[in-house]
Amino acid sequence: MFDQSLIDQVRENVDIVDVIQSYIPLKKAGSGFKALCPFHEEDTPSFNVSRQKQIFKCFGCGKSGNVFTFVQEYEKISFPEAMRRLAQRAGVRLPQQAPPSAADHARDALFRACELAAAFYRKQLATIGETAREYLEQRGIGEKTVEAFDIGYAPDDFQALHNYLREKSISDNDLIRAGLLRRNERGNVYDLLRHRLIFPIRNGNGRVVAFGGRVLSPDQQGGKYINSPTSDIYTKGEELYGLYQARYDIGKREHAVMCEGYTDLIRLHDSGFTHAVASLGTALTNRQLHLLGRYAKKIVLLYDGDRAGRTAAMKSGLSALQQGFDVQVCALPADQDPDSYLVEQGAEALQKLLDEAPSLPDFVNADSVMDMSRRTKVDVLRDAILRIDNALARELFAGEVAQAFGVSVTSLLAGGLQRRRKNNAEREQFFLAKNHWEQECIRFMMQHPELVENLCSKLKTDYFFDEIYRELYEVIARQPERLQHASSLLSEIASEDVRNLLGDLLMDEAPVLTEPEMVALVRQRKAQLDLRRIEEALTLVSQDSVEFTELLRRKKELQQELHVHDRRKVTKTLF
Ligand code: ZN
């Protein structure tokens, strides 16, 4: 999207200290600056900014990055948006954006129609929406919540919205495309939502894209809820209701409470659970998880307590797990939903329930409402384990499931394919724990950019077993010159975990080693791990096989390679 040279130009013309200072107060501390971290709750400052290195790092929550990542994370915006803001600040001219296309124009018309419709419904609630106001009052929903969610009222009239928007020169066609009007068989158009309480749905950028309408009298036709149909600006199952209002609190509390519907969500926010969002469907979609993942990677599922609600919670929990979320499930009594529970038991009781929410495996194990046998429960969870891509996450979840059901990981995963994957997972974890020298090597590279090329000529990507260090090694080996501005490397890295780690390494001091020492250590470690594998393999093949002889030969080779190096350092790498 932007030229590297343009990005560099912007980076060189802004100072991270000035930029961060324009958002939060910084205090001079030693050679750098400190502040209370804007990304997690804390009482003593552990958020550090280095002018010299042009990076920030929080020792409390681990977040780190450069000036672009700070603006992105703080404002919750994309890289191009952050780039635009910083370019303006730096006085760097960016190339003109492409002129809006016909499709953009068409979408803009729908956004405008929805925004105007939301304002119309809001106004009707204040003026003629007496039934709706009574309904809200009876349920004890406060004025503040009504305002925060732009709750409105659609009049009991087939043409009210139509007439209003026609005066604002919005065409019938756009109104139909926005899902606000319908056309009947005779070709006449009429308002979709009538005599209903209106909940506007905002997308991640805060724009109204759809509406939900709830009946106000029990004898009304057309179902308890009517939702906008899918349109050019709204796809069902892709937005999270309440995310726009909850996003800062979700970030601060580092988790979201996920419920199912409008009234649960409104009740939760009204009771102080301002980090709640609603999926507006049964199970969570990947797109919704992706949206939420911008703010937190932990979810507490708070669905209805009946069988359908619990089953949806289990499904959503498993999807969230696949997407790398930490998942807990808060199980309500079988005859309750979050709204009714809050009305009957109060916020404190719910808070307690949320605090004690079990992990997904514990929830599934304890459940008796979903009507699943123990066997089925184990099968469902085992399938989920095998579908997790990340080795460490897979291992951790397998451990949780095994513990919840009181079985060993081995017996849990026993059987053909499962067994193989387990062995791999165990091996990978073994390597993960021994990544000390991989980390040291990356740190060394970052602090001695002039030696990187030479070092890379002696190492290979597959010497790095830990995927994080492997990714870092690859990025650095590909463009060693980028290390001249180490902070700019941070923009290259998509994974937040990897970025945070890189920030750590940048902040730390260099290890006192020479380049040949560094190379020797990483190579020795590779040789040691290969040796260990071979020894394992030797116990598995028959002694008179060709394979055995070959393995033995390779073992000797490796032992020799290890002997070549200084004994002392070899011992040091031995964990
Ligand atoms: Zn922090």
Coordinates of C-alpha atoms and ligand atoms in Angstrom, one line a residue:
M1 CA 0.0 0.0 0.0
F2 CA 2.8 2.5 0.9
D3 CA 6.4 2.5 -0.3
Q4 CA 8.9 1.5 2.3
S5 CA 10.7 4.8 1.7
L6 CA 7.6 6.7 2.5
I7 CA 7.1 4.7 5.7
D8 CA 10.7 5.4 6.6
Q9 CA 10.3 9.1 5.9
V10 CA 7.3 9.3 8.2
R11 CA 9.1 7.3 10.9
E12 CA 12.2 9.6 10.7
N13 CA 10.1 12.7 11.0
V14 CA 8.1 11.9 14.1
D15 CA 9.4 11.2 17.6
I16 CA 7.8 8.4 19.5
V17 CA 8.1 10.3 22.8
D18 CA 6.2 13.3 21.3
V19 CA 3.5 11.2 19.7
I20 CA 2.8 9.1 22.8
Q21 CA 2.9 12.2 25.0
S22 CA 0.1 13.6 22.9
Y23 CA -2.1 10.7 24.1
I24 CA -0.9 10.0 27.6
P25 CA 1.4 11.9 30.1
L26 CA 5.0 10.6 30.1
K27 CA 7.5 11.1 32.9
K28 CA 11.2 11.2 32.4
A29 CA 12.9 8.2 34.1
G30 CA 16.6 7.5 33.7
S31 CA 17.4 7.5 30.0
G32 CA 13.8 7.0 28.9
F33 CA 10.2 7.8 29.8
K34 CA 7.6 6.1 31.9
A35 CA 3.8 6.1 32.1
L36 CA 0.9 4.2 33.4
C37 CA 0.2 1.7 30.7
P38 CA -2.8 2.6 28.4
F39 CA -3.2 -1.1 27.5
H40 CA -3.8 -2.6 31.0
E41 CA -4.9 -1.5 34.4
E42 CA -2.1 -0.7 36.8
D43 CA -1.2 1.5 39.7
T44 CA 2.5 1.9 39.2
P45 CA 4.0 2.8 35.8
S46 CA 5.6 -0.1 33.9
F47 CA 5.1 1.4 30.4
N48 CA 8.5 2.5 29.1
V49 CA 9.3 4.6 26.0
S50 CA 12.8 4.9 24.6
R51 CA 13.6 7.9 22.5
Q52 CA 16.9 6.5 21.4
K53 CA 15.4 3.2 20.2
Q54 CA 12.1 4.7 19.2
I55 CA 10.1 1.9 20.8
F56 CA 7.7 1.4 23.7
K57 CA 7.5 -1.5 26.0
C58 CA 5.2 -2.4 28.9
F59 CA 6.8 -4.6 31.5
G60 CA 3.4 -5.2 33.0
C61 CA 1.4 -6.6 30.1
G62 CA 4.3 -7.2 27.7
K63 CA 3.0 -5.0 24.9
S64 CA 5.6 -3.3 22.8
G65 CA 6.0 -1.7 19.4
N66 CA 7.1 1.3 17.5
V67 CA 5.3 4.6 16.8
F68 CA 3.0 3.1 14.2
T69 CA 2.0 0.2 16.3
F70 CA 1.3 2.5 19.3
V71 CA -1.1 4.7 17.2
Q72 CA -2.7 1.6 15.7
E73 CA -3.2 -0.1 19.1
Y74 CA -4.3 3.0 21.0
E75 CA -6.7 4.3 18.4
K76 CA -7.7 0.7 17.3
I77 CA -7.1 1.6 13.7
S78 CA -5.4 -0.1 10.7
F79 CA -1.8 0.5 9.6
P80 CA -2.8 2.6 6.6
E81 CA -4.9 4.8 8.9
A82 CA -2.1 5.2 11.4
M83 CA 0.3 6.0 8.6
R84 CA -2.0 8.7 7.4
R85 CA -2.3 10.3 10.8
L86 CA 1.4 10.2 11.4
A87 CA 2.2 11.5 7.9
Q88 CA 0.1 14.5 8.6
R89 CA 1.9 15.1 11.8
A90 CA 5.3 14.6 10.1
G91 CA 4.3 16.9 7.2
V92 CA 4.9 14.1 4.8
R93 CA 2.7 14.2 1.7
L94 CA 1.1 10.9 0.9
P95 CA 0.1 10.1 -2.7
Q96 CA -3.6 11.0 -3.4
Q97 CA -5.9 8.2 -2.6
A98 CA -7.7 6.6 -5.5
P99 CA -11.0 8.5 -6.2
P100 CA -14.0 6.7 -4.7
S101 CA -15.5 4.1 -7.1
A102 CA -19.2 3.8 -8.1
A103 CA -19.4 1.0 -5.5
D104 CA -18.1 3.3 -2.8
H105 CA -20.7 5.8 -3.7
A106 CA -23.4 3.2 -3.6
R107 CA -22.3 2.1 -0.2
D108 CA -22.1 5.6 1.1
A109 CA -25.7 6.1 0.2
L110 CA -26.7 3.1 2.3
F111 CA -24.6 4.3 5.3
R112 CA -26.3 7.7 5.0
A113 CA -29.8 6.1 4.8
C114 CA -29.1 4.0 8.0
E115 CA -27.7 6.9 9.9
L116 CA -30.7 9.0 9.1
A117 CA -33.1 6.1 9.9
A118 CA -31.4 5.7 13.3
A119 CA -31.9 9.4 14.1
F120 CA -35.5 9.2 13.0
Y121 CA -36.2 6.2 15.3
R122 CA -34.5 7.9 18.2
K123 CA -36.6 11.0 17.7
Q124 CA -39.8 8.9 17.6
L125 CA -38.9 7.3 20.9
A126 CA -38.7 10.7 22.5
T127 CA -41.9 12.1 20.9
I128 CA -44.5 9.5 20.0
G129 CA -43.0 6.3 21.4
E130 CA -44.9 6.2 24.6
T131 CA -45.4 2.4 24.6
A132 CA -41.7 1.9 23.9
R133 CA -40.7 4.3 26.7
E134 CA -43.0 2.5 29.1
Y135 CA -41.6 -0.8 28.1
L136 CA -38.0 0.4 28.8
E137 CA -39.1 2.0 32.1
Q138 CA -40.8 -1.2 33.2
R139 CA -37.7 -3.1 32.6
G140 CA -35.6 -0.5 34.4
I141 CA -33.3 0.3 31.4
G142 CA -31.7 3.7 32.2
E143 CA -31.6 6.8 30.1
K144 CA -27.8 6.5 29.7
T145 CA -28.0 3.0 28.2
V146 CA -30.8 4.0 25.9
E147 CA -28.6 6.9 24.7
A148 CA -25.4 4.9 24.4
F149 CA -27.1 2.3 22.2
D150 CA -29.3 4.8 20.3
I151 CA -32.4 2.7 21.1
G152 CA -35.4 4.0 19.2
Y153 CA -39.0 3.4 18.2
A154 CA -40.5 2.6 14.8
P155 CA -44.0 4.1 14.6
D156 CA -47.0 1.9 13.9
D157 CA -47.2 3.2 10.3
F158 CA -46.4 1.8 7.0
Q159 CA -45.0 5.0 5.5
A160 CA -43.4 7.0 8.4
L161 CA -39.8 6.2 7.8
H162 CA -40.4 6.2 4.0
N163 CA -41.8 9.7 4.0
Y164 CA -39.1 11.0 6.3
L165 CA -36.3 9.7 4.2
R166 CA -37.9 10.7 1.0
E167 CA -37.8 14.3 2.2
K168 CA -34.1 13.8 2.8
S169 CA -33.8 12.9 -0.9
I170 CA -32.9 9.2 -0.4
S171 CA -34.2 7.1 -3.3
D172 CA -36.6 4.2 -2.7
N173 CA -34.1 2.0 -4.3
D174 CA -31.4 2.8 -1.8
L175 CA -33.9 2.4 1.0
I176 CA -34.8 -1.1 -0.2
R177 CA -31.1 -2.0 -0.7
A178 CA -30.4 -0.8 2.9
G179 CA -33.1 -3.2 4.0
L180 CA -35.2 -0.4 5.5
L181 CA -38.1 -0.7 3.1
R182 CA -39.9 -3.6 1.4
R183 CA -41.8 -3.7 -1.9
N184 CA -45.0 -5.7 -2.1
E185 CA -46.5 -7.6 -5.0
R186 CA -48.3 -4.5 -6.3
G187 CA -45.1 -2.6 -6.4
N188 CA -45.7 -0.4 -3.4
V189 CA -43.0 0.2 -0.8
Y190 CA -43.5 0.2 2.9
D191 CA -41.5 0.4 6.2
L192 CA -40.0 -3.0 7.3
L193 CA -40.1 -2.2 11.0
R194 CA -43.3 -1.0 12.6
H195 CA -44.4 -0.5 16.2
R196 CA -41.2 -2.0 17.4
L197 CA -38.4 -1.1 19.8
I198 CA -35.3 -0.4 17.6
F199 CA -31.7 -1.5 18.2
P200 CA -29.4 0.0 15.6
I201 CA -26.4 -2.3 14.9
R202 CA -23.1 -0.5 14.4
N203 CA -20.1 -2.0 12.6
G204 CA -16.5 -1.9 13.9
N205 CA -16.1 1.7 12.7
G206 CA -19.2 2.9 14.5
R207 CA -21.4 3.3 11.5
V208 CA -25.0 2.1 11.7
V209 CA -25.4 -0.8 9.2
A210 CA -28.5 -2.6 10.3
F211 CA -31.4 -2.7 12.8
G212 CA -33.1 -5.1 15.1
G213 CA -36.7 -4.5 16.0
R214 CA -38.5 -6.1 19.0
V215 CA -42.2 -6.4 19.4
L216 CA -44.0 -4.2 21.9
S217 CA -47.2 -6.1 22.3
P218 CA -47.5 -9.9 22.5
D219 CA -50.2 -10.2 19.8
Q220 CA -48.0 -8.5 17.1
Q221 CA -47.3 -10.3 13.9
G222 CA -43.9 -11.1 12.4
G223 CA -41.9 -12.7 15.2
K224 CA -40.5 -11.4 18.4
Y225 CA -37.5 -9.9 16.5
I226 CA -37.2 -8.6 13.0
N227 CA -33.6 -8.0 11.7
S228 CA -32.4 -6.1 8.7
P229 CA -31.6 -8.4 5.8
T230 CA -28.1 -8.8 4.5
S231 CA -27.1 -5.8 2.4
D232 CA -24.0 -4.2 0.7
I233 CA -23.0 -2.9 4.1
Y234 CA -24.2 -5.6 6.4
T235 CA -23.8 -9.4 6.5
K236 CA -25.5 -11.4 9.1
G237 CA -23.2 -13.1 11.5
E238 CA -20.3 -10.7 10.7
E239 CA -20.9 -7.9 13.3
L240 CA -20.9 -8.1 17.1
Y241 CA -23.7 -6.1 18.6
G242 CA -22.3 -3.6 21.2
L243 CA -18.7 -4.0 20.2
Y244 CA -18.4 -0.3 19.2
Q245 CA -19.6 0.8 22.7
A246 CA -17.7 -1.9 24.6
R247 CA -14.4 -1.8 22.8
Y248 CA -12.4 0.3 25.2
D249 CA -13.6 -1.6 28.2
I250 CA -12.9 -4.9 26.6
G251 CA -9.3 -3.7 26.0
K252 CA -8.9 -2.5 29.5
R253 CA -10.4 -5.6 31.2
E254 CA -8.6 -7.8 28.7
H255 CA -11.7 -9.9 28.1
A256 CA -15.2 -9.7 26.7
V257 CA -18.4 -11.2 28.0
M258 CA -20.3 -12.7 25.1
C259 CA -24.1 -13.0 25.2
E260 CA -26.6 -13.9 22.5
G261 CA -29.1 -11.2 22.0
Y262 CA -30.1 -7.5 22.2
T263 CA -32.0 -7.5 25.5
D264 CA -29.3 -9.5 27.3
L265 CA -26.6 -7.1 26.0
I266 CA -28.6 -4.0 27.0
R267 CA -29.3 -5.4 30.4
L268 CA -25.6 -6.3 30.9
H269 CA -24.4 -2.8 30.0
D270 CA -27.1 -1.2 32.1
S271 CA -25.9 -3.3 35.1
G272 CA -22.3 -2.2 34.6
F273 CA -21.0 -5.0 32.5
T274 CA -19.7 -2.6 29.9
H275 CA -17.4 -5.1 28.3
A276 CA -20.2 -7.3 27.0
V277 CA -21.0 -7.9 23.3
A278 CA -23.7 -10.0 21.6
S279 CA -23.3 -12.4 18.7
L280 CA -26.9 -12.1 17.6
G281 CA -27.0 -15.6 16.4
T282 CA -26.4 -19.0 17.9
A283 CA -22.7 -19.8 17.4
L284 CA -19.8 -17.3 17.0
T285 CA -18.4 -16.9 13.5
N286 CA -14.7 -16.6 12.7
R287 CA -15.3 -13.1 11.3
Q288 CA -16.8 -12.1 14.7
L289 CA -13.9 -13.6 16.5
H290 CA -11.5 -11.8 14.3
L291 CA -13.2 -8.5 15.1
L292 CA -13.2 -9.1 18.8
G293 CA -9.6 -10.3 18.7
R294 CA -8.5 -6.7 18.0
Y295 CA -9.4 -5.8 21.6
A296 CA -8.9 -9.0 23.7
K297 CA -8.1 -12.6 23.3
K298 CA -10.2 -13.9 26.2
I299 CA -13.9 -14.6 26.2
V300 CA -16.3 -15.5 28.9
L301 CA -19.4 -17.0 27.2
L302 CA -22.7 -16.1 28.9
Y303 CA -25.4 -17.8 26.9
D304 CA -28.9 -18.9 27.9
G305 CA -28.9 -21.7 30.5
D306 CA -31.1 -24.0 28.5
R307 CA -30.0 -26.8 26.3
A308 CA -29.9 -24.7 23.1
G309 CA -27.9 -21.9 24.8
R310 CA -25.4 -24.3 26.4
T311 CA -24.9 -26.2 23.1
A312 CA -24.3 -22.8 21.3
A313 CA -21.9 -21.8 24.1
M314 CA -19.9 -25.0 23.6
K315 CA -19.8 -24.6 19.8
S316 CA -18.8 -20.9 20.1
G317 CA -16.2 -21.8 22.7
L318 CA -14.6 -24.4 20.4
S319 CA -14.5 -21.9 17.5
A320 CA -12.9 -19.3 19.7
L321 CA -10.3 -21.8 20.9
Q322 CA -9.4 -22.6 17.3
Q323 CA -8.8 -18.8 16.8
G324 CA -6.4 -18.7 19.8
F325 CA -8.8 -17.3 22.4
D326 CA -8.8 -18.2 26.0
V327 CA -12.3 -19.4 26.8
Q328 CA -14.4 -19.7 29.9
V329 CA -18.1 -20.6 30.0
C330 CA -20.4 -19.2 32.6
A331 CA -23.3 -21.6 33.0
L332 CA -26.6 -20.1 34.0
P333 CA -29.3 -22.2 35.6
A334 CA -31.3 -24.0 32.9
D335 CA -34.3 -21.7 33.1
Q336 CA -32.4 -18.4 33.0
D337 CA -30.9 -16.0 30.5
P338 CA -28.5 -13.2 31.4
D339 CA -31.3 -10.7 31.4
S340 CA -33.6 -12.7 33.7
Y341 CA -30.7 -13.6 35.9
L342 CA -29.6 -10.0 36.4
V343 CA -33.2 -9.0 37.2
E344 CA -33.7 -11.7 39.7
Q345 CA -30.2 -12.1 41.3
G346 CA -28.5 -8.8 40.7
A347 CA -25.1 -7.7 39.3
E348 CA -23.1 -8.9 42.3
A349 CA -24.4 -12.5 41.9
L350 CA -23.6 -12.4 38.2
Q351 CA -20.1 -11.0 38.8
K352 CA -19.5 -13.9 41.2
L353 CA -20.7 -16.4 38.6
L354 CA -18.4 -14.8 35.9
D355 CA -15.4 -14.8 38.3
E356 CA -15.9 -18.5 38.9
A357 CA -16.7 -19.4 35.3
P358 CA -15.0 -22.7 34.5
S359 CA -12.8 -23.5 31.5
L360 CA -14.4 -25.0 28.5
P361 CA -13.5 -28.6 29.4
D362 CA -14.6 -28.2 33.0
F363 CA -17.9 -26.7 31.7
V364 CA -18.5 -29.6 29.3
N365 CA -17.6 -32.2 31.9
A366 CA -19.9 -30.8 34.6
D367 CA -22.9 -30.1 32.2
S368 CA -26.0 -32.2 32.5
V369 CA -28.3 -30.0 30.5
M370 CA -26.9 -30.7 27.0
D371 CA -27.6 -34.4 27.4
M372 CA -24.3 -35.7 26.2
S373 CA -22.7 -38.9 27.4
R374 CA -19.2 -38.8 28.9
R375 CA -18.0 -40.6 25.8
T376 CA -19.5 -38.0 23.4
K377 CA -18.1 -35.2 25.5
V378 CA -14.6 -36.6 25.3
D379 CA -14.9 -37.3 21.6
V380 CA -16.0 -33.7 20.9
L381 CA -13.2 -32.2 22.9
R382 CA -10.6 -34.6 21.4
D383 CA -11.6 -33.6 17.9
A384 CA -11.2 -29.9 19.0
I385 CA -7.7 -30.6 20.3
L386 CA -6.6 -32.2 17.0
R387 CA -7.9 -29.2 15.1
I388 CA -5.7 -26.6 17.0
D389 CA -2.9 -25.6 14.7
N390 CA -0.6 -24.0 17.3
A391 CA 1.5 -26.7 19.0
L392 CA 1.7 -25.0 22.4
A393 CA -2.0 -24.1 22.5
R394 CA -2.8 -27.7 21.5
E395 CA -0.7 -29.1 24.3
L396 CA -2.2 -26.8 26.8
F397 CA -5.8 -27.5 25.8
A398 CA -5.1 -31.3 25.8
G399 CA -3.8 -30.9 29.3
E400 CA -6.9 -29.1 30.4
V401 CA -9.2 -31.6 28.9
A402 CA -7.3 -34.5 30.4
Q403 CA -7.4 -32.9 33.8
A404 CA -11.1 -32.0 33.6
F405 CA -12.0 -35.6 32.8
G406 CA -9.5 -37.2 35.1
V407 CA -7.6 -39.1 32.4
S408 CA -4.0 -38.9 31.1
V409 CA -3.2 -37.0 28.0
T410 CA -1.9 -40.3 26.5
S411 CA -5.2 -42.2 27.0
L412 CA -7.2 -39.1 25.9
L413 CA -5.4 -39.0 22.6
A414 CA -4.8 -42.8 22.2
G415 CA -5.2 -44.3 18.8
G416 CA -3.6 -44.0 15.3
L417 CA -3.4 -40.5 14.0
Q418 CA -4.0 -39.0 17.5
R419 CA -1.0 -40.8 18.8
R420 CA 1.3 -39.4 16.1
R421 CA 0.1 -35.9 16.7
K422 CA 0.6 -36.2 20.4
N423 CA 4.2 -37.3 19.9
N424 CA 4.8 -34.4 17.7
A425 CA 3.2 -32.1 20.2
E426 CA 5.4 -33.4 23.0
R427 CA 8.5 -33.1 20.9
E428 CA 7.7 -29.5 20.0
Q429 CA 7.1 -28.6 23.5
F430 CA 10.4 -30.1 24.5
F431 CA 12.0 -27.9 21.9
L432 CA 10.1 -24.8 23.1
A433 CA 11.4 -25.1 26.6
K434 CA 15.0 -25.2 25.3
N435 CA 14.8 -22.0 23.2
H436 CA 17.2 -20.0 25.3
W437 CA 20.0 -19.9 22.7
E438 CA 17.7 -19.2 19.9
Q439 CA 16.6 -16.1 21.7
E440 CA 20.1 -15.1 22.5
C441 CA 21.0 -15.4 18.9
I442 CA 18.2 -13.1 17.7
R443 CA 19.1 -10.6 20.4
F444 CA 22.7 -10.8 19.2
M445 CA 21.7 -10.1 15.6
M446 CA 19.6 -7.1 16.5
Q447 CA 22.4 -5.6 18.5
H448 CA 25.1 -6.3 16.0
P449 CA 23.6 -5.5 12.6
E450 CA 27.0 -5.3 11.1
L451 CA 27.6 -9.0 11.9
V452 CA 24.3 -10.4 10.7
E453 CA 25.2 -11.2 7.1
N454 CA 28.2 -13.2 8.2
L455 CA 26.3 -14.9 10.9
C456 CA 23.4 -15.9 8.6
S457 CA 25.8 -17.4 6.1
K458 CA 26.7 -20.0 8.8
L459 CA 23.2 -20.7 10.1
K460 CA 20.0 -22.0 8.6
T461 CA 16.3 -21.4 9.3
D462 CA 15.8 -25.0 10.5
Y463 CA 18.3 -24.5 13.3
F464 CA 15.5 -22.6 15.0
F465 CA 12.9 -24.9 16.4
D466 CA 10.7 -22.3 18.1
E467 CA 8.4 -20.9 15.5
I468 CA 8.6 -17.4 17.0
Y469 CA 12.4 -17.3 16.8
R470 CA 12.3 -18.9 13.4
E471 CA 10.0 -16.2 12.1
L472 CA 12.3 -13.5 13.6
Y473 CA 15.3 -15.1 12.1
E474 CA 13.7 -15.2 8.7
V475 CA 12.6 -11.6 8.8
I476 CA 16.1 -10.5 9.8
A477 CA 18.0 -12.7 7.4
R478 CA 15.8 -11.5 4.6
Q479 CA 16.6 -7.9 5.1
P480 CA 19.5 -7.4 7.5
E481 CA 19.8 -3.7 6.5
R482 CA 16.4 -3.1 8.2
L483 CA 18.2 -3.6 11.5
Q484 CA 19.8 -0.2 11.1
H485 CA 16.4 1.0 12.3
A486 CA 15.4 -1.9 14.5
S487 CA 12.2 -0.2 15.5
S488 CA 10.9 -0.3 11.9
L489 CA 11.2 -4.1 12.0
L490 CA 8.2 -4.1 14.4
S491 CA 5.9 -3.0 11.7
E492 CA 6.8 -6.1 9.6
I493 CA 5.6 -8.5 12.2
A494 CA 1.9 -9.4 12.1
S495 CA 1.8 -11.6 15.3
E496 CA 1.5 -9.6 18.5
D497 CA 3.3 -12.2 20.5
V498 CA 6.3 -12.1 18.2
R499 CA 6.2 -8.3 18.2
N500 CA 6.2 -8.1 22.0
L501 CA 9.1 -10.5 22.2
L502 CA 11.1 -8.4 19.7
G503 CA 10.4 -5.4 21.8
D504 CA 11.8 -7.2 24.8
L505 CA 14.9 -8.1 23.0
L506 CA 15.4 -4.6 21.7
M507 CA 15.1 -3.1 25.2
D508 CA 17.5 -5.6 26.7
E509 CA 21.3 -5.3 26.8
A510 CA 23.5 -7.3 24.4
P511 CA 24.9 -10.7 25.5
V512 CA 28.6 -10.6 25.9
L513 CA 29.6 -13.1 23.3
T514 CA 31.5 -12.9 20.0
E515 CA 30.0 -13.8 16.7
P516 CA 31.8 -17.2 16.4
E517 CA 30.7 -18.1 19.9
M518 CA 27.1 -17.3 19.0
V519 CA 27.3 -19.4 15.8
A520 CA 28.9 -22.3 17.7
L521 CA 26.3 -22.3 20.4
V522 CA 23.3 -22.4 18.0
R523 CA 24.9 -25.1 15.9
Q524 CA 25.8 -27.2 18.9
R525 CA 22.3 -27.0 20.1
K526 CA 21.0 -28.2 16.8
A527 CA 23.5 -31.1 16.9
Q528 CA 22.4 -31.9 20.5
L529 CA 18.8 -32.0 19.6
D530 CA 19.5 -34.1 16.5
L531 CA 21.5 -36.5 18.6
R532 CA 18.7 -36.8 21.0
R533 CA 16.3 -37.7 18.2
I534 CA 18.7 -40.3 16.9
E535 CA 19.1 -41.9 20.2
E536 CA 15.3 -42.1 20.5
A537 CA 15.1 -43.6 17.0
L538 CA 17.8 -46.2 17.8
T539 CA 15.7 -47.7 20.5
L540 CA 12.8 -48.2 18.0
V541 CA 14.5 -50.0 15.2
S542 CA 15.9 -53.5 15.1
Q543 CA 19.7 -53.7 15.7
D544 CA 20.3 -55.8 12.5
S545 CA 18.5 -53.4 10.2
V546 CA 20.2 -51.1 7.6
E547 CA 18.4 -48.2 9.3
F548 CA 20.1 -49.0 12.6
T549 CA 23.6 -48.9 11.0
E550 CA 22.8 -45.6 9.3
L551 CA 21.5 -44.0 12.5
L552 CA 24.6 -45.2 14.3
R553 CA 26.8 -43.6 11.7
R554 CA 25.0 -40.3 12.0
K555 CA 25.2 -40.5 15.7
K556 CA 29.0 -40.7 15.6
E557 CA 29.2 -37.8 13.2
L558 CA 27.2 -35.7 15.5
Q559 CA 29.2 -36.7 18.5
Q560 CA 32.4 -35.7 16.7
E561 CA 30.8 -32.4 15.7
L562 CA 30.0 -31.7 19.3
H563 CA 33.5 -32.6 20.4
V564 CA 35.1 -30.1 18.0
H565 CA 33.7 -27.3 20.1
D566 CA 34.8 -26.1 23.5
R567 CA 33.7 -28.6 26.2
R568 CA 32.7 -25.8 28.5
K569 CA 30.3 -24.1 26.2
V570 CA 28.8 -27.4 25.2
T571 CA 27.9 -28.0 28.8
K572 CA 26.4 -24.5 29.0
T573 CA 24.0 -25.2 26.2
L574 CA 22.9 -28.4 27.9
F575 CA 19.9 -26.7 29.4
Ligands
ZN1 ZN 0.8 -2.7 29.9

